Amino acid sequence: MTETVLDTAVIGAGAAGLHVGRLLMDRGMSAELFDAHPRVGDSWRERYRSLRIFSPSRVSSLPGLPLDVGFFRFPTAQQMGDYLERYATRFGIVVRTDAAVAGLTRDDSGRFRLDLANGDAVLAHRVVVAAGAHRTPKLPEFARDLDPGITQVTSIDYRGPEQLAPGDVLVVGAGNSGTDIALEAARNGHRVTIAGRHPGQVPVDVDTPIGNILSGIFLSRLRHLTIDTEKGRAAKETHRGIMLIRNKLADLDRAGITRVARIESVVDGLPVTADGAAIDAATVVWATGSRPDLGWIRIDGVLDAEGEPLHDRGMARRCAGLAFVGLDFQHSAASGALFGMGADAEYVVDALCSVERPAERPGTRVGEAVI
Ligand SMILES: Cc1cc2nc3c(=O)[nH]c(=O)nc-3n(C[C@H](O)[C@H](O)[C@H](O)COP(=O)(O)OP(=O)(O)OC[C@H]3O[C@@H](n4cnc5c(N)ncnc54)[C@H](O)[C@@H]3O)c2cc1C
C-alpha cells in the first residue's frame, strides 16, 4: 500500500483529463492522472464496435496533435482510443492506469485524499474530476416493470448485435446512439421500432466533404452558446442531448424502421407509447441518456441530491481547489463534447492555479511516496 503526495490529481484520463494534464504541465505544475481502465483510451474502446464519431476530426483533436485519419474521415471509437493513448505518450502525461478512485475526501487542513480501489492512497492539494459525463445509463423508473423474458440492454452496455435476442427490437430513445443501434439492428435482420422524440438533425450529409465542413462549422458554433447569454441559459434548461448529426429520419425510413412516440409506461410487462400502443419486442434497447457516476465523491456540499456537481463554470461551489471538466453544458452547449471541453479545461486550470495551496504538513514533499 503506498501513499503519494501530489500537487494536482486528475481523476479520469479521457480526452478531458488529458487536456487538463497537458495544460497543468505547460504551467509547470506537477500532476498525475488516475484512470480506472487498464489503458488510456479504453472509454472509447468499450463503446459499441460500429461507432464512428460524429464530429469532424479537425474539431475533435486535442491541442498539439491532430487526429490523423484523413481530413474528411471520422475516426472509429477504436481509433479515437488509440489517438488518446498516443497523446498521453507524446506529451509525457503521467497516467496511473488500473487506478479506480473509490473515495475522494478532504481533511481538516484542506488537502484532498484519493482512496484507490487497490488500497493505495494519494494526497493532493488540488483535484480535477474529469470522470466523464456518460458513465452510467439513465433509465426511466418503469424499466424495472418490463417482462423479465424481454432482453434488455442499454446504449452504454451495448457492444454489438450479438446482444440482441432473435426477434423484434425496440430502441427507446431516438438520439445519435439510439439511431445508430436501430440501424445496426435492422442491418442484422431484426424488425426494428424506435420510440422517442426526434431531436432534430443536421441538414447535411456529414460523410460528404461539404457536409463535413458545414457540420464542423455548426458544431464549433455551439461553443458560443454559453450560460453567459440568455439564449445559452434557456438552451441549458431545455437541453436533452444533441441533435442527430450523421443519421437522418430518411435513413430510418429506408431501413424499414418503424418510428413511434415516446415510451411512457410499462403495462402487463410491455412498453407502451404516449399514444397508448403496446410494443411487443424480444429486445428493448434503452438509449435514454447517460450521466456521470460520481458517488465516490464524499465531500459535503460538492454534489446535489441527484449526484450532479454543484459548480460555477466547473469550479466546485463549496470546495476550493476542486474542479470538474467534461460535464454536459458545463459552460457551453459543447462542453460535454470533444470540440468544446478545451475551453473549460483552460478556464478551470487557470482558476485552480490561482487557488492558494493549503499549508504543508511537516515532513511531506510533493511527489513523495510513503510505503
Ligand atoms: C456513444 C457516444 C458517442 C460520442 N460521440 C462523440 C463524438 O462523436 N464527438 C464528440 O465530441 N463527443 C462525443 N461523445 C461525447 C464524448 O463522450 C466526449 O466527447 C468525450 O469522450 C468525453 O471525454 P471525457 O474525458 O470527459 O470522458 P470519458 O472519455 O468518459 O473519460 C472519463 C475517464 O474517467 C475514468 N473514470 C471515471 N470514474 C473514475 C474513477 N472513479 N476513478 C478513476 N477513473 C475514473 C474512466 O475510466 C474514463 O476513462 C460521445 C459520447 C458517447 C456516449
Short mmCIF file of C-alpha atoms and ligand atoms in Angstrom, two decimals:
data_model
loop_
_atom_site.label_atom_id
_atom_site.label_comp_id
_atom_site.label_asym_id
_atom_site.label_seq_id
_atom_site.Cartn_x
_atom_site.Cartn_y
_atom_site.Cartn_z
CA MET A 1 0.00 0.00 0.00
CA THR A 2 1.51 3.38 -0.99
CA GLU A 3 0.61 6.96 -0.12
CA THR A 4 1.69 9.63 -2.62
CA VAL A 5 1.60 13.41 -2.14
CA LEU A 6 0.84 15.39 -5.29
CA ASP A 7 0.31 18.98 -6.31
CA THR A 8 -2.68 18.17 -8.53
CA ALA A 9 -4.52 14.89 -9.06
CA VAL A 10 -6.70 14.48 -12.15
CA ILE A 11 -9.34 11.76 -11.92
CA GLY A 12 -10.02 10.34 -15.38
CA ALA A 13 -7.65 10.14 -18.34
CA GLY A 14 -10.12 10.50 -21.20
CA ALA A 15 -9.97 13.47 -23.57
CA ALA A 16 -10.92 15.92 -20.79
CA GLY A 17 -8.36 14.61 -18.29
CA LEU A 18 -5.55 14.55 -20.86
CA HIS A 19 -6.41 18.07 -21.90
CA VAL A 20 -6.16 19.22 -18.28
CA GLY A 21 -2.98 17.20 -17.71
CA ARG A 22 -1.22 18.88 -20.61
CA LEU A 23 -2.31 22.37 -19.51
CA LEU A 24 -1.06 21.72 -15.97
CA MET A 25 2.30 20.58 -17.35
CA ASP A 26 2.50 23.70 -19.54
CA ARG A 27 2.07 25.78 -16.39
CA GLY A 28 4.83 23.85 -14.63
CA MET A 29 2.51 22.16 -12.13
CA SER A 30 3.17 18.57 -11.13
CA ALA A 31 0.17 16.39 -11.84
CA GLU A 32 -0.75 12.77 -12.13
CA LEU A 33 -3.84 11.33 -13.82
CA PHE A 34 -5.72 8.34 -12.41
CA ASP A 35 -7.90 6.12 -14.57
CA ALA A 36 -9.92 3.05 -13.73
CA HIS A 37 -9.26 1.42 -17.11
CA PRO A 38 -6.21 -0.69 -17.98
CA ARG A 39 -5.31 1.54 -20.98
CA VAL A 40 -5.70 5.20 -21.86
CA GLY A 41 -8.49 5.42 -24.46
CA ASP A 42 -10.49 2.46 -23.14
CA SER A 43 -13.53 4.66 -22.51
CA TRP A 44 -13.81 4.82 -26.33
CA ARG A 45 -12.74 1.22 -26.99
CA GLU A 46 -15.57 -0.06 -24.78
CA ARG A 47 -18.30 1.74 -26.75
CA TYR A 48 -20.24 -0.12 -29.46
CA ARG A 49 -17.91 -1.51 -32.09
CA SER A 50 -19.63 0.12 -35.07
CA LEU A 51 -19.36 3.63 -33.56
CA ARG A 52 -17.79 6.27 -35.73
CA ILE A 53 -17.51 9.64 -34.08
CA PHE A 54 -19.79 12.31 -35.50
CA SER A 55 -17.66 15.39 -35.02
CA PRO A 56 -15.11 16.09 -37.79
CA SER A 57 -11.59 15.10 -36.74
CA ARG A 58 -10.15 18.61 -37.00
CA VAL A 59 -12.55 19.93 -34.34
CA SER A 60 -12.22 16.78 -32.21
CA SER A 61 -8.41 16.79 -31.88
CA LEU A 62 -6.65 17.80 -28.70
CA PRO A 63 -4.18 20.69 -28.98
CA GLY A 64 -0.79 19.85 -30.44
CA LEU A 65 -1.56 16.52 -32.09
CA PRO A 66 -4.04 16.25 -34.98
CA LEU A 67 -6.29 13.20 -35.29
CA ASP A 68 -4.64 11.89 -38.45
CA VAL A 69 -7.34 9.74 -40.05
CA GLY A 70 -7.72 11.87 -43.19
CA PHE A 71 -9.24 15.33 -43.47
CA PHE A 72 -12.76 14.22 -44.35
CA ARG A 73 -12.81 10.96 -42.40
CA PHE A 74 -14.32 10.30 -38.98
CA PRO A 75 -12.38 8.06 -36.60
CA THR A 76 -13.87 4.87 -35.23
CA ALA A 77 -14.12 4.55 -31.45
CA GLN A 78 -11.08 2.24 -31.57
CA GLN A 79 -9.05 4.86 -33.48
CA MET A 80 -10.17 7.52 -31.04
CA GLY A 81 -8.97 5.39 -28.10
CA ASP A 82 -5.60 4.78 -29.78
CA TYR A 83 -5.28 8.51 -30.51
CA LEU A 84 -5.76 9.38 -26.82
CA GLU A 85 -3.16 6.80 -25.84
CA ARG A 86 -0.71 8.32 -28.36
CA TYR A 87 -1.47 11.77 -26.99
CA ALA A 88 -0.55 10.78 -23.42
CA THR A 89 2.72 9.20 -24.61
CA ARG A 90 3.62 12.05 -26.96
CA PHE A 91 3.35 14.71 -24.25
CA GLY A 92 4.63 12.58 -21.37
CA ILE A 93 1.41 12.96 -19.40
CA VAL A 94 1.73 10.83 -16.27
CA VAL A 95 -1.22 8.43 -16.07
CA ARG A 96 -1.71 5.73 -13.46
CA THR A 97 -3.99 3.14 -15.10
CA ASP A 98 -6.00 0.39 -13.35
CA ALA A 99 -6.38 3.05 -10.67
CA ALA A 100 -10.08 3.44 -9.89
CA VAL A 101 -10.71 6.14 -7.30
CA ALA A 102 -13.11 4.58 -4.82
CA GLY A 103 -13.29 7.58 -2.49
CA LEU A 104 -12.45 11.29 -2.59
CA THR A 105 -12.42 13.08 0.77
CA ARG A 106 -10.83 16.17 2.28
CA ASP A 107 -9.01 16.54 5.58
CA ASP A 108 -9.19 19.44 8.05
CA SER A 109 -6.14 21.12 6.51
CA GLY A 110 -7.98 21.31 3.18
CA ARG A 111 -5.95 18.59 1.50
CA PHE A 112 -7.71 16.03 -0.68
CA ARG A 113 -7.36 12.28 -0.23
CA LEU A 114 -7.98 9.82 -3.05
CA ASP A 115 -8.50 6.24 -1.91
CA LEU A 116 -7.84 3.90 -4.78
CA ALA A 117 -9.68 0.61 -5.16
CA ASN A 118 -6.36 -1.27 -4.81
CA GLY A 119 -5.80 0.18 -1.33
CA ASP A 120 -3.28 2.89 -2.31
CA ALA A 121 -3.90 6.47 -1.21
CA VAL A 122 -3.00 9.78 -2.83
CA LEU A 123 -2.93 13.17 -1.12
CA ALA A 124 -3.32 16.22 -3.33
CA HIS A 125 -3.58 19.97 -2.94
CA ARG A 126 -5.90 20.29 -5.94
CA VAL A 127 -8.14 17.85 -7.75
CA VAL A 128 -9.73 17.94 -11.18
CA VAL A 129 -12.52 15.44 -11.76
CA ALA A 130 -12.63 14.53 -15.46
CA ALA A 131 -14.52 11.28 -14.96
CA GLY A 132 -16.86 11.53 -17.96
CA ALA A 133 -20.45 12.66 -18.43
CA HIS A 134 -21.59 9.35 -19.93
CA ARG A 135 -20.61 6.69 -17.41
CA THR A 136 -23.95 5.32 -16.26
CA PRO A 137 -27.28 4.88 -18.08
CA LYS A 138 -30.33 6.98 -17.24
CA LEU A 139 -33.33 4.66 -17.24
CA PRO A 140 -36.99 5.52 -16.72
CA GLU A 141 -38.36 4.08 -13.49
CA PHE A 142 -40.85 1.88 -15.34
CA ALA A 143 -37.94 -0.04 -16.98
CA ARG A 144 -37.90 -2.35 -13.96
CA ASP A 145 -41.51 -3.41 -14.67
CA LEU A 146 -40.62 -4.85 -18.07
CA ASP A 147 -41.36 -8.56 -18.54
CA PRO A 148 -38.20 -10.41 -17.39
CA GLY A 149 -38.44 -12.53 -20.56
CA ILE A 150 -37.53 -9.46 -22.63
CA THR A 151 -33.79 -8.99 -23.19
CA GLN A 152 -32.73 -5.52 -22.04
CA VAL A 153 -29.56 -3.67 -22.89
CA THR A 154 -28.58 -0.02 -22.51
CA SER A 155 -26.71 2.04 -25.09
CA ILE A 156 -23.82 2.29 -22.58
CA ASP A 157 -23.53 -1.52 -22.33
CA TYR A 158 -24.30 -2.25 -25.99
CA ARG A 159 -21.29 -3.54 -27.95
CA GLY A 160 -22.84 -5.20 -30.98
CA PRO A 161 -25.84 -7.05 -32.43
CA GLU A 162 -24.92 -10.36 -30.79
CA GLN A 163 -26.51 -8.88 -27.63
CA LEU A 164 -29.94 -8.73 -29.32
CA ALA A 165 -32.27 -11.69 -28.86
CA PRO A 166 -33.71 -13.27 -32.02
CA GLY A 167 -36.88 -11.36 -32.98
CA ASP A 168 -38.12 -7.79 -32.86
CA VAL A 169 -36.11 -4.96 -31.33
CA LEU A 170 -37.46 -1.82 -29.69
CA VAL A 171 -34.97 1.02 -29.29
CA VAL A 172 -36.17 3.58 -26.74
CA GLY A 173 -34.56 6.95 -27.43
CA ALA A 174 -34.02 8.43 -30.88
CA GLY A 175 -30.75 10.33 -30.43
CA ASN A 176 -27.40 9.63 -32.07
CA SER A 177 -26.70 6.35 -30.21
CA GLY A 178 -30.29 5.12 -30.42
CA THR A 179 -30.49 5.65 -34.18
CA ASP A 180 -27.02 4.05 -34.68
CA ILE A 181 -28.15 0.94 -32.78
CA ALA A 182 -31.55 0.82 -34.52
CA LEU A 183 -29.88 0.97 -37.95
CA GLU A 184 -27.39 -1.73 -36.96
CA ALA A 185 -30.20 -3.98 -35.67
CA ALA A 186 -32.10 -3.51 -38.94
CA ARG A 187 -28.97 -4.35 -40.98
CA ASN A 188 -28.76 -7.55 -38.96
CA GLY A 189 -32.22 -8.67 -39.98
CA HIS A 190 -34.30 -7.56 -36.98
CA ARG A 191 -37.66 -5.86 -37.35
CA VAL A 192 -37.00 -2.60 -35.50
CA THR A 193 -39.16 0.04 -33.84
CA ILE A 194 -37.63 3.24 -32.50
CA ALA A 195 -39.50 5.27 -29.89
CA GLY A 196 -38.94 8.87 -28.92
CA ARG A 197 -38.99 12.50 -29.82
CA HIS A 198 -36.97 13.39 -32.91
CA PRO A 199 -34.21 15.72 -31.64
CA GLY A 200 -33.76 17.48 -34.99
CA GLN A 201 -30.98 16.77 -37.45
CA VAL A 202 -28.08 18.49 -39.13
CA PRO A 203 -29.40 19.20 -42.64
CA VAL A 204 -26.29 17.94 -44.47
CA ASP A 205 -24.63 14.57 -45.05
CA VAL A 206 -21.57 14.76 -42.81
CA ASP A 207 -19.87 11.99 -44.78
CA THR A 208 -19.52 14.23 -47.82
CA PRO A 209 -16.72 16.85 -47.96
CA ILE A 210 -19.15 19.79 -47.97
CA GLY A 211 -21.25 18.25 -45.20
CA ASN A 212 -18.12 17.61 -43.19
CA ILE A 213 -17.07 21.25 -43.45
CA LEU A 214 -20.54 22.62 -42.70
CA SER A 215 -21.09 20.32 -39.72
CA GLY A 216 -17.68 21.32 -38.34
CA ILE A 217 -18.73 24.98 -38.53
CA PHE A 218 -22.11 24.22 -36.97
CA LEU A 219 -20.66 22.21 -34.07
CA SER A 220 -17.93 24.77 -33.41
CA ARG A 221 -20.59 27.46 -33.08
CA LEU A 222 -22.12 25.54 -30.17
CA ARG A 223 -19.09 26.70 -28.17
CA HIS A 224 -20.53 30.22 -28.28
CA LEU A 225 -23.90 29.14 -26.87
CA THR A 226 -22.82 29.67 -23.26
CA ILE A 227 -24.57 30.16 -19.94
CA ASP A 228 -23.29 33.76 -20.00
CA THR A 229 -26.05 34.54 -22.51
CA GLU A 230 -29.82 34.42 -22.09
CA LYS A 231 -30.12 32.15 -25.11
CA GLY A 232 -27.50 29.82 -23.65
CA ARG A 233 -29.20 29.66 -20.24
CA ALA A 234 -32.52 28.85 -21.92
CA ALA A 235 -30.81 26.18 -24.04
CA LYS A 236 -29.29 24.61 -20.91
CA GLU A 237 -32.73 24.42 -19.27
CA THR A 238 -34.22 22.55 -22.22
CA HIS A 239 -31.05 20.59 -23.11
CA ARG A 240 -31.95 16.94 -23.74
CA GLY A 241 -28.93 15.92 -25.81
CA ILE A 242 -27.55 16.89 -29.16
CA MET A 243 -29.43 16.69 -32.48
CA LEU A 244 -28.81 13.87 -34.97
CA ILE A 245 -25.50 14.52 -36.71
CA ARG A 246 -24.90 11.61 -39.08
CA ASN A 247 -28.19 9.70 -39.14
CA LYS A 248 -31.33 11.16 -40.70
CA LEU A 249 -35.00 10.28 -40.41
CA ALA A 250 -34.86 9.24 -44.06
CA ASP A 251 -32.17 6.63 -43.18
CA LEU A 252 -34.52 5.12 -40.58
CA ASP A 253 -37.37 5.03 -43.11
CA ARG A 254 -35.16 3.48 -45.80
CA ALA A 255 -34.11 0.76 -43.36
CA GLY A 256 -37.78 -0.06 -42.70
CA ILE A 257 -37.62 1.09 -39.07
CA THR A 258 -40.99 2.00 -37.54
CA ARG A 259 -40.99 5.30 -35.66
CA VAL A 260 -43.34 5.66 -32.68
CA ALA A 261 -43.96 8.17 -29.88
CA ARG A 262 -42.10 8.14 -26.56
CA ILE A 263 -42.47 5.12 -24.31
CA GLU A 264 -44.25 6.44 -21.22
CA SER A 265 -45.16 3.35 -19.23
CA VAL A 266 -45.00 -0.41 -18.95
CA VAL A 267 -48.34 -2.25 -18.79
CA ASP A 268 -48.51 -6.02 -18.23
CA GLY A 269 -44.76 -6.19 -18.82
CA LEU A 270 -44.88 -4.47 -22.22
CA PRO A 271 -43.62 -0.97 -23.08
CA VAL A 272 -46.45 1.41 -24.02
CA THR A 273 -46.14 4.60 -26.09
CA ALA A 274 -47.55 8.03 -25.20
CA ASP A 275 -50.47 7.31 -27.56
CA GLY A 276 -51.26 4.01 -25.87
CA ALA A 277 -49.70 1.45 -28.23
CA ALA A 278 -48.07 -1.59 -26.55
CA ILE A 279 -44.88 -2.72 -28.32
CA ASP A 280 -44.10 -6.42 -28.32
CA ALA A 281 -40.36 -6.92 -28.73
CA ALA A 282 -37.81 -9.62 -27.88
CA THR A 283 -35.20 -6.97 -27.01
CA VAL A 284 -35.52 -3.47 -25.59
CA VAL A 285 -32.52 -1.21 -26.01
CA TRP A 286 -32.60 1.74 -23.61
CA ALA A 287 -30.88 4.62 -25.37
CA THR A 288 -32.39 7.10 -22.93
CA GLY A 289 -29.28 9.03 -21.99
CA SER A 290 -26.45 8.75 -19.55
CA ARG A 291 -25.00 10.63 -16.62
CA PRO A 292 -21.79 10.93 -14.64
CA ASP A 293 -21.08 8.40 -11.88
CA LEU A 294 -19.63 10.44 -9.02
CA GLY A 295 -20.94 8.61 -5.96
CA TRP A 296 -17.35 8.13 -4.75
CA ILE A 297 -17.02 11.88 -4.02
CA ARG A 298 -17.61 12.10 -0.29
CA ILE A 299 -17.18 15.81 0.43
CA ASP A 300 -20.17 17.70 1.80
CA GLY A 301 -21.69 20.30 -0.49
CA VAL A 302 -20.00 19.09 -3.69
CA LEU A 303 -22.88 17.08 -5.20
CA ASP A 304 -26.59 17.87 -5.27
CA ALA A 305 -29.36 15.44 -4.31
CA GLU A 306 -29.22 13.86 -7.80
CA GLY A 307 -25.47 13.31 -7.54
CA GLU A 308 -24.65 16.13 -10.01
CA PRO A 309 -21.83 18.55 -9.16
CA LEU A 310 -22.68 21.99 -7.76
CA HIS A 311 -20.29 24.23 -9.63
CA ASP A 312 -19.66 27.55 -11.33
CA ARG A 313 -18.06 27.00 -14.74
CA GLY A 314 -16.57 23.77 -13.40
CA MET A 315 -15.23 25.14 -10.10
CA ALA A 316 -16.85 23.35 -7.16
CA ARG A 317 -19.07 25.92 -5.48
CA ARG A 318 -18.31 24.97 -1.88
CA CYS A 319 -14.90 23.33 -2.07
CA ALA A 320 -11.89 25.43 -3.06
CA GLY A 321 -9.28 23.51 -5.04
CA LEU A 322 -11.76 21.07 -6.62
CA ALA A 323 -12.85 21.38 -10.25
CA PHE A 324 -14.71 19.45 -12.94
CA VAL A 325 -14.17 19.21 -16.70
CA GLY A 326 -16.26 17.42 -19.34
CA LEU A 327 -19.69 17.96 -17.76
CA ASP A 328 -22.67 18.37 -20.03
CA PHE A 329 -23.29 22.09 -20.59
CA GLN A 330 -20.59 22.94 -18.02
CA HIS A 331 -20.32 26.36 -19.68
CA SER A 332 -21.40 25.95 -23.29
CA ALA A 333 -23.58 23.62 -25.33
CA ALA A 334 -20.32 21.99 -26.50
CA SER A 335 -18.83 21.46 -23.01
CA GLY A 336 -19.54 17.72 -22.92
CA ALA A 337 -18.03 17.15 -26.36
CA LEU A 338 -14.54 16.89 -27.77
CA PHE A 339 -14.94 20.18 -29.63
CA GLY A 340 -15.98 22.15 -26.55
CA MET A 341 -14.26 20.81 -23.44
CA GLY A 342 -10.92 22.52 -24.19
CA ALA A 343 -12.18 25.98 -23.26
CA ASP A 344 -13.48 24.64 -19.94
CA ALA A 345 -10.18 22.87 -19.26
CA GLU A 346 -8.32 26.17 -19.76
CA TYR A 347 -10.73 28.03 -17.53
CA VAL A 348 -10.51 25.62 -14.59
CA VAL A 349 -6.73 25.20 -14.84
CA ASP A 350 -6.31 28.99 -14.73
CA ALA A 351 -8.74 29.25 -11.81
CA LEU A 352 -7.05 26.39 -9.92
CA CYS A 353 -3.62 27.95 -10.39
CA SER A 354 -4.91 30.98 -8.51
CA VAL A 355 -6.16 28.88 -5.55
CA GLU A 356 -3.72 29.08 -2.67
CA ARG A 357 -2.31 25.73 -1.60
CA PRO A 358 -3.12 24.61 1.92
CA ALA A 359 -0.12 24.61 4.25
CA GLU A 360 2.15 21.54 4.00
CA ARG A 361 2.18 19.12 6.89
CA PRO A 362 5.75 18.98 8.24
CA GLY A 363 7.72 16.09 6.75
CA THR A 364 5.89 15.68 3.40
CA ARG A 365 7.16 16.69 -0.03
CA VAL A 366 5.27 16.81 -3.30
CA GLY A 367 5.87 13.62 -5.29
CA GLU A 368 6.84 11.68 -2.20
CA ALA A 369 5.68 8.07 -1.92
CA VAL A 370 5.31 6.54 1.51
CA ILE A 371 5.08 2.78 1.90
C1 LIG B 1 -21.72 6.81 -27.75
C2 LIG B 1 -21.07 8.15 -27.63
C3 LIG B 1 -20.57 8.78 -28.76
C4 LIG B 1 -19.98 10.02 -28.66
N1 LIG B 1 -19.50 10.61 -29.80
C5 LIG B 1 -18.96 11.84 -29.72
C6 LIG B 1 -18.45 12.49 -30.89
O1 LIG B 1 -18.52 11.96 -31.98
N2 LIG B 1 -17.89 13.73 -30.76
C7 LIG B 1 -17.81 14.35 -29.54
O2 LIG B 1 -17.29 15.46 -29.48
N3 LIG B 1 -18.28 13.76 -28.41
C8 LIG B 1 -18.85 12.53 -28.48
N4 LIG B 1 -19.32 11.94 -27.34
C9 LIG B 1 -19.23 12.63 -26.09
C10 LIG B 1 -17.89 12.10 -25.54
O3 LIG B 1 -18.09 11.17 -24.53
C11 LIG B 1 -16.96 13.15 -25.14
O4 LIG B 1 -16.72 14.00 -26.20
C12 LIG B 1 -15.62 12.61 -24.63
O5 LIG B 1 -15.32 11.29 -24.86
C13 LIG B 1 -15.70 12.74 -23.17
O6 LIG B 1 -14.40 12.68 -22.67
P1 LIG B 1 -14.20 12.66 -21.12
O7 LIG B 1 -12.73 12.63 -20.89
O8 LIG B 1 -14.98 13.75 -20.49
O9 LIG B 1 -14.89 11.31 -20.65
P2 LIG B 1 -14.50 9.76 -20.89
O10 LIG B 1 -13.97 9.52 -22.25
O11 LIG B 1 -15.71 9.01 -20.46
O12 LIG B 1 -13.33 9.54 -19.86
C14 LIG B 1 -13.54 9.52 -18.47
C15 LIG B 1 -12.50 8.61 -17.86
O13 LIG B 1 -12.62 8.71 -16.45
C16 LIG B 1 -12.37 7.46 -15.90
N5 LIG B 1 -13.02 7.37 -14.59
C17 LIG B 1 -14.33 7.57 -14.29
N6 LIG B 1 -14.53 7.43 -12.96
C18 LIG B 1 -13.33 7.15 -12.42
C19 LIG B 1 -12.88 6.89 -11.09
N7 LIG B 1 -13.72 6.90 -10.05
N8 LIG B 1 -11.57 6.60 -10.91
C20 LIG B 1 -10.69 6.59 -11.94
N9 LIG B 1 -11.06 6.83 -13.22
C21 LIG B 1 -12.36 7.11 -13.45
C22 LIG B 1 -12.95 6.45 -16.88
O14 LIG B 1 -12.27 5.21 -16.74
C23 LIG B 1 -12.68 7.14 -18.22
O15 LIG B 1 -11.51 6.66 -18.83
C24 LIG B 1 -19.89 10.67 -27.41
C25 LIG B 1 -20.41 10.04 -26.26
C26 LIG B 1 -20.98 8.79 -26.37
C27 LIG B 1 -21.55 8.16 -25.13
#
